[in-house]
PDB file of C-alpha atoms in Angstrom:
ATOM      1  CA  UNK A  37      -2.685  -2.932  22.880  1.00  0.00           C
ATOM      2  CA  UNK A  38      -2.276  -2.812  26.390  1.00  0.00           C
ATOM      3  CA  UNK A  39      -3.617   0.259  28.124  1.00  0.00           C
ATOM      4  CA  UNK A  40      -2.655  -1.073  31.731  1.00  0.00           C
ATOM      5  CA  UNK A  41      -5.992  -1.471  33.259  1.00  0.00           C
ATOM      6  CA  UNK A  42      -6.734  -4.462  35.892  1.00  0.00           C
ATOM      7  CA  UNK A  43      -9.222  -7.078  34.550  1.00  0.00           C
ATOM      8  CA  UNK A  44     -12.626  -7.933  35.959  1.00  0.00           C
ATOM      9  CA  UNK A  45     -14.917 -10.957  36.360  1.00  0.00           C
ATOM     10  CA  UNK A  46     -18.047 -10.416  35.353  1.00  0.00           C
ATOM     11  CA  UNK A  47     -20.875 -13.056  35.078  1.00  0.00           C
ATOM     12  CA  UNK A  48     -24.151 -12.293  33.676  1.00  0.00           C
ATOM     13  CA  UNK A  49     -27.261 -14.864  33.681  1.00  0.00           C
ATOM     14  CA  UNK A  50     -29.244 -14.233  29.988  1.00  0.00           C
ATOM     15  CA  UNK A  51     -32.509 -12.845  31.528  1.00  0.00           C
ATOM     16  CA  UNK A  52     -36.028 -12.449  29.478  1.00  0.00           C
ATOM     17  CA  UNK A  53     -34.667  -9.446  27.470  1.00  0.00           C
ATOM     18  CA  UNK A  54     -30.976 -10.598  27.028  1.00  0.00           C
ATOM     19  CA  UNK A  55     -27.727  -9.743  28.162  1.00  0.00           C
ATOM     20  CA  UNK A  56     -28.691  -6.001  27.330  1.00  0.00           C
ATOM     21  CA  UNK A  57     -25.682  -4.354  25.815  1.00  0.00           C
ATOM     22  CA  UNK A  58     -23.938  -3.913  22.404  1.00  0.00           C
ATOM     23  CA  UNK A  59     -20.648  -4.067  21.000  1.00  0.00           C
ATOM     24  CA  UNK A  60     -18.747  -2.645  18.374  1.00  0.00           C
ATOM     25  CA  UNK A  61     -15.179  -3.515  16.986  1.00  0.00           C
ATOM     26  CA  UNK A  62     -13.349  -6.563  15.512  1.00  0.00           C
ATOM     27  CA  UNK A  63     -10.253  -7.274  13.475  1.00  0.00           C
ATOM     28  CA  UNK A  64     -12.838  -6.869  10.683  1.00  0.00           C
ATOM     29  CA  UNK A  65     -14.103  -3.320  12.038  1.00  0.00           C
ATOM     30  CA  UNK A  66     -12.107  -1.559  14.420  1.00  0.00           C
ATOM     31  CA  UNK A  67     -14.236   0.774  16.938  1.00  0.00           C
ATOM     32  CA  UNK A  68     -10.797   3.104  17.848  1.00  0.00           C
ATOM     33  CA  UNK A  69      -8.324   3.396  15.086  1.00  0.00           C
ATOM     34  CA  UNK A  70      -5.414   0.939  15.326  1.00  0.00           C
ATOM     35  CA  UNK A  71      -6.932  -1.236  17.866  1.00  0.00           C
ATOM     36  CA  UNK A  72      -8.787  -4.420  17.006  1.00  0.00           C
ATOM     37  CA  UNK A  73     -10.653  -5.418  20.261  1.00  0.00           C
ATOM     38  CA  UNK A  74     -14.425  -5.446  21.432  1.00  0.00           C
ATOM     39  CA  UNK A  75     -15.588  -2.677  22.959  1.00  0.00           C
ATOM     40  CA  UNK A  76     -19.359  -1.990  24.950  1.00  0.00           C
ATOM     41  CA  UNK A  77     -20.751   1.013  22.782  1.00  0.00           C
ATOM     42  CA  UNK A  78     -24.666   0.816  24.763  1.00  0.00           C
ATOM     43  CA  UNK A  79     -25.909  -0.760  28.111  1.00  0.00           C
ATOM     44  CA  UNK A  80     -30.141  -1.127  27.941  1.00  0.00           C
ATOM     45  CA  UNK A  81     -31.804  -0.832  30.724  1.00  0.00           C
ATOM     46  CA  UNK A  82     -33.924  -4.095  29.849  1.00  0.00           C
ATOM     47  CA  UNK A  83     -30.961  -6.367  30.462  1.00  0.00           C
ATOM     48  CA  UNK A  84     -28.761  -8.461  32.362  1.00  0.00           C
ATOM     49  CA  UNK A  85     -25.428  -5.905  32.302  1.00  0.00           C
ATOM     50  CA  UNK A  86     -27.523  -3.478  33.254  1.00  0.00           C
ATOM     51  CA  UNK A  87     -29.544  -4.879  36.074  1.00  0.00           C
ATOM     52  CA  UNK A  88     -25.966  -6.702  37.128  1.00  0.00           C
ATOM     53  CA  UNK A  89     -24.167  -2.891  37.023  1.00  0.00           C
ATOM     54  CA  UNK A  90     -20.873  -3.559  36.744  1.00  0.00           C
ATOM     55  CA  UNK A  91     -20.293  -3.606  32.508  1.00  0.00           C
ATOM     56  CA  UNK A  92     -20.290  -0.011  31.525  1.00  0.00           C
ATOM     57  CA  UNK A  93     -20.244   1.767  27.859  1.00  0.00           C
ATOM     58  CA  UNK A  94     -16.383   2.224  27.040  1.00  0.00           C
ATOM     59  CA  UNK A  95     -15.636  -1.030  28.565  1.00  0.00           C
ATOM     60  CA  UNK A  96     -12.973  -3.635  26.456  1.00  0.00           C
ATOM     61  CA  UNK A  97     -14.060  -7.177  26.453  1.00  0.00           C
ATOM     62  CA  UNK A  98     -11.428  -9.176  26.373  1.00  0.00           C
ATOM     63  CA  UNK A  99     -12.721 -12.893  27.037  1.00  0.00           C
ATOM     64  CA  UNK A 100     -15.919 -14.948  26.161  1.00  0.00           C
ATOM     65  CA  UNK A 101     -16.401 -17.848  28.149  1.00  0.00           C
ATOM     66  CA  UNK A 102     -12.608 -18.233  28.876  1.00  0.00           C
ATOM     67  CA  UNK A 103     -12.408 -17.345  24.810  1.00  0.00           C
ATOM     68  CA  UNK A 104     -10.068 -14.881  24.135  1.00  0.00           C
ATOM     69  CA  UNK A 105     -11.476 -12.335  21.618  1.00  0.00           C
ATOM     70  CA  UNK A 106      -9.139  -9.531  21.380  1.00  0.00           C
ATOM     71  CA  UNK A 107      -8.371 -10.656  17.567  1.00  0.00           C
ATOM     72  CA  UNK A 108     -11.618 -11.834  16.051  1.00  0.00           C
ATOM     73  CA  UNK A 109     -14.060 -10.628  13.884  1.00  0.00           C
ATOM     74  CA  UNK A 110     -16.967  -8.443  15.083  1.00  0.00           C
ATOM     75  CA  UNK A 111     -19.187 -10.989  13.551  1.00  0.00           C
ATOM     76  CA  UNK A 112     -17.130 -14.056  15.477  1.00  0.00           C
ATOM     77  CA  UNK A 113     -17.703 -12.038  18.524  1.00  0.00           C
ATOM     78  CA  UNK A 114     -20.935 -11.380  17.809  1.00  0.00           C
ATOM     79  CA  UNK A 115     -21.813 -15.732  17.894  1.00  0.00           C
ATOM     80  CA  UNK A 116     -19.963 -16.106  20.877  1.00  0.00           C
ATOM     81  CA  UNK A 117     -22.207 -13.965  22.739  1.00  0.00           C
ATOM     82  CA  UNK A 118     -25.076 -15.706  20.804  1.00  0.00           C
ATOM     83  CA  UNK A 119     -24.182 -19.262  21.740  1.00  0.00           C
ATOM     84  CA  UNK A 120     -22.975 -18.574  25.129  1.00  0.00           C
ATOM     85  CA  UNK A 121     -25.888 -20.427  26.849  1.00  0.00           C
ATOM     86  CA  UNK A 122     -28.080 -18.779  29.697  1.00  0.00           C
ATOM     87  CA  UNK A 123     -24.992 -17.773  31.775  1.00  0.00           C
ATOM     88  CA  UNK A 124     -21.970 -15.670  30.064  1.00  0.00           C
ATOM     89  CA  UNK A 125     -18.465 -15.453  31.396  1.00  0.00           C
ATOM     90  CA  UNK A 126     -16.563 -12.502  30.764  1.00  0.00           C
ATOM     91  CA  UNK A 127     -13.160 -11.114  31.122  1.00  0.00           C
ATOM     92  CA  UNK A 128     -13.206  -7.319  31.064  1.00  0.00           C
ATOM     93  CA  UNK A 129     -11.041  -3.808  31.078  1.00  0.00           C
ATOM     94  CA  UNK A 130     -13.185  -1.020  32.456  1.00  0.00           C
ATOM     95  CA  UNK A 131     -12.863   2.010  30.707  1.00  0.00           C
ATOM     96  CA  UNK A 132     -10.516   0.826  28.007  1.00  0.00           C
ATOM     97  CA  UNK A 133     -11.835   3.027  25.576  1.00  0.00           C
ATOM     98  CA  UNK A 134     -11.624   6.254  26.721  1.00  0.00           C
ATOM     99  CA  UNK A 135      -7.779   5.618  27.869  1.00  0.00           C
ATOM    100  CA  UNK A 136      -7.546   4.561  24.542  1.00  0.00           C
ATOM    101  CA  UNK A 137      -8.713   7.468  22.769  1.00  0.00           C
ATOM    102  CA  UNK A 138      -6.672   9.652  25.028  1.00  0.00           C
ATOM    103  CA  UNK A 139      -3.720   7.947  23.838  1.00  0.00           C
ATOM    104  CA  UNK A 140      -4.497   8.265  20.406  1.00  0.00           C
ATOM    105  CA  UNK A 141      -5.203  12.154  21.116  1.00  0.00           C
ATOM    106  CA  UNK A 142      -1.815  12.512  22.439  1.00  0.00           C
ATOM    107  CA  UNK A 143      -0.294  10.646  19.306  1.00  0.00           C
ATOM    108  CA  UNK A 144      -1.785  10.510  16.416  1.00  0.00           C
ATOM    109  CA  UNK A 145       0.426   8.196  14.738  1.00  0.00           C
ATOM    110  CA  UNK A 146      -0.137   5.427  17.320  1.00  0.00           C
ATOM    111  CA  UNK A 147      -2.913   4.235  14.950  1.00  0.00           C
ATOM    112  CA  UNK A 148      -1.066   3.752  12.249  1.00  0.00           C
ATOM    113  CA  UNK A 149       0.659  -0.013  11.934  1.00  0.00           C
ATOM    114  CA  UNK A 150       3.528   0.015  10.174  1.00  0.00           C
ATOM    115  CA  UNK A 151       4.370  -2.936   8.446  1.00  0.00           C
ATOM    116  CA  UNK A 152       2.374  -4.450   5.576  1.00  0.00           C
ATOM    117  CA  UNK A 153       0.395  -1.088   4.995  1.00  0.00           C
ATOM    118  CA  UNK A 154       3.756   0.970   4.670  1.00  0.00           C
ATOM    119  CA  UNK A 155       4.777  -1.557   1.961  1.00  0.00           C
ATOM    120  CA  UNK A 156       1.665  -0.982   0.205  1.00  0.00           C
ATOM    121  CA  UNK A 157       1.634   1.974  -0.368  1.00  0.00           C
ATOM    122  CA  UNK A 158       5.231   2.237  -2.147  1.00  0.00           C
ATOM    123  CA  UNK A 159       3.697  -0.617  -4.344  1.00  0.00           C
ATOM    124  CA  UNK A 160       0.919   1.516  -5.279  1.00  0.00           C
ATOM    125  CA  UNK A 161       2.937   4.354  -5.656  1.00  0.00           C
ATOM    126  CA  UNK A 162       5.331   2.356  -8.266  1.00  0.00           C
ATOM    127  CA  UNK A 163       2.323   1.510  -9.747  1.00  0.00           C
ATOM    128  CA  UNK A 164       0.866   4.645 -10.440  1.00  0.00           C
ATOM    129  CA  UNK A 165       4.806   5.957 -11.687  1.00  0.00           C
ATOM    130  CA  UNK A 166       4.478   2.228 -13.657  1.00  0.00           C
ATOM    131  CA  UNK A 167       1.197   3.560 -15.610  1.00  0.00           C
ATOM    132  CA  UNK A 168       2.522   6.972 -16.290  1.00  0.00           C
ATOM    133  CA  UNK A 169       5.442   6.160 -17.645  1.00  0.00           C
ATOM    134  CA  UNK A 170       4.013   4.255 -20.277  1.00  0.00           C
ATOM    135  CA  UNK A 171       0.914   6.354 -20.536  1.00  0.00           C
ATOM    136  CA  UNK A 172       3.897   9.261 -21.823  1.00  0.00           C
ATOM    137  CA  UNK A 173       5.838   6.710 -23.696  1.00  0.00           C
ATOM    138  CA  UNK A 174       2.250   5.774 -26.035  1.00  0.00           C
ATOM    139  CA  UNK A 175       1.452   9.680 -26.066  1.00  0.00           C
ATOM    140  CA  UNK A 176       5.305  10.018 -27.679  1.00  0.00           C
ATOM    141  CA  UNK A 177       4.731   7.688 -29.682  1.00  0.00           C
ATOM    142  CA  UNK A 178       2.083   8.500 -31.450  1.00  0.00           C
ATOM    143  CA  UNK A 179       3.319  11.783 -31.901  1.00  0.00           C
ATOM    144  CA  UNK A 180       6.564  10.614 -32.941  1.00  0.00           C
ATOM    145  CA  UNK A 181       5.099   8.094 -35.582  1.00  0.00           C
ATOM    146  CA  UNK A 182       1.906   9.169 -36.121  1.00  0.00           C
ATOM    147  CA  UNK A 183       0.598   5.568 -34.703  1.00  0.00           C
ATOM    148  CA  UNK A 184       0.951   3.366 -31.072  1.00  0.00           C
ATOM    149  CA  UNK A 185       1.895   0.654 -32.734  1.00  0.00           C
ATOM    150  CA  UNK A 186       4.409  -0.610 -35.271  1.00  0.00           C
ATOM    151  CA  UNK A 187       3.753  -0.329 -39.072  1.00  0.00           C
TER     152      UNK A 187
END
């Protein structure tokens, strides 16, 4: 989703302890509800992002070494960051999250995706009507005859 905000450049040399910051999300794990990107959750003060200053908690990344990760898995992200070499490109919204959030405050039903997931749940609901029809039909029946099934 787009939430408006300018995008930043920000390069960060892997120093002794790391790039320094972790990440939540994924198409596999969304971090806020209805949104599948990569989001900075901690910044350490033993590492690059934080020695660098500009890659705060809250912040969206949106590209890996000029790899677009706004629909990957957490874990996908995850080895991008782990086989990015010593120096790590990044495309990034500041303060994505928290706009975000606000949004989703405002409307709850913004999470919600439509689509496939309405569908599925009419399918389980015939289901469920599916299994209690025939769980009443049985119970008639063996009322009715005194047995399920045919003499």
């Amino acid at each position: 989703m787009d939430v408006g905000l300018p995008v930043v450049d920000i390069t960060l040399e892997r120093g002794g302890a790391g790039l320094g910051f972790n990440i939540k999300g994924g198409i596999d794990a969304p971090h806020v509800p209805g949104e599948t990107g990569i989001f900075v959750t901690k910044v350490r003060e033993d590492g690059a992002a934080f020695k660098d200053g500009r890659l705060k908690e809250g912040d969206r990344i949106l590209e890996i070494n000029k790899k677009n990760i706004e629909h990957v898995t957490h874990n996908e992200a995850v080895q991008l960051f782990v086989n990015s070499g010593n120096r790590v490109q990044m495309k990034v919204q500041h303060g994505a999250e928290r706009i975000l959030r606000e949004r989703l405050a405002r409307n709850p039903g913004m999470s919600k995706s439509g689509g496939d997931d309405d569908k599925s749940v009419y399918w389980k609901a015939g289901l469920v009507g599916l299994s209690v029809s025939l769980a009443l039909f049985l119970v008639y029946r063996f009322y009715r005859k005194g047995s399920v099934f045919p003499r």
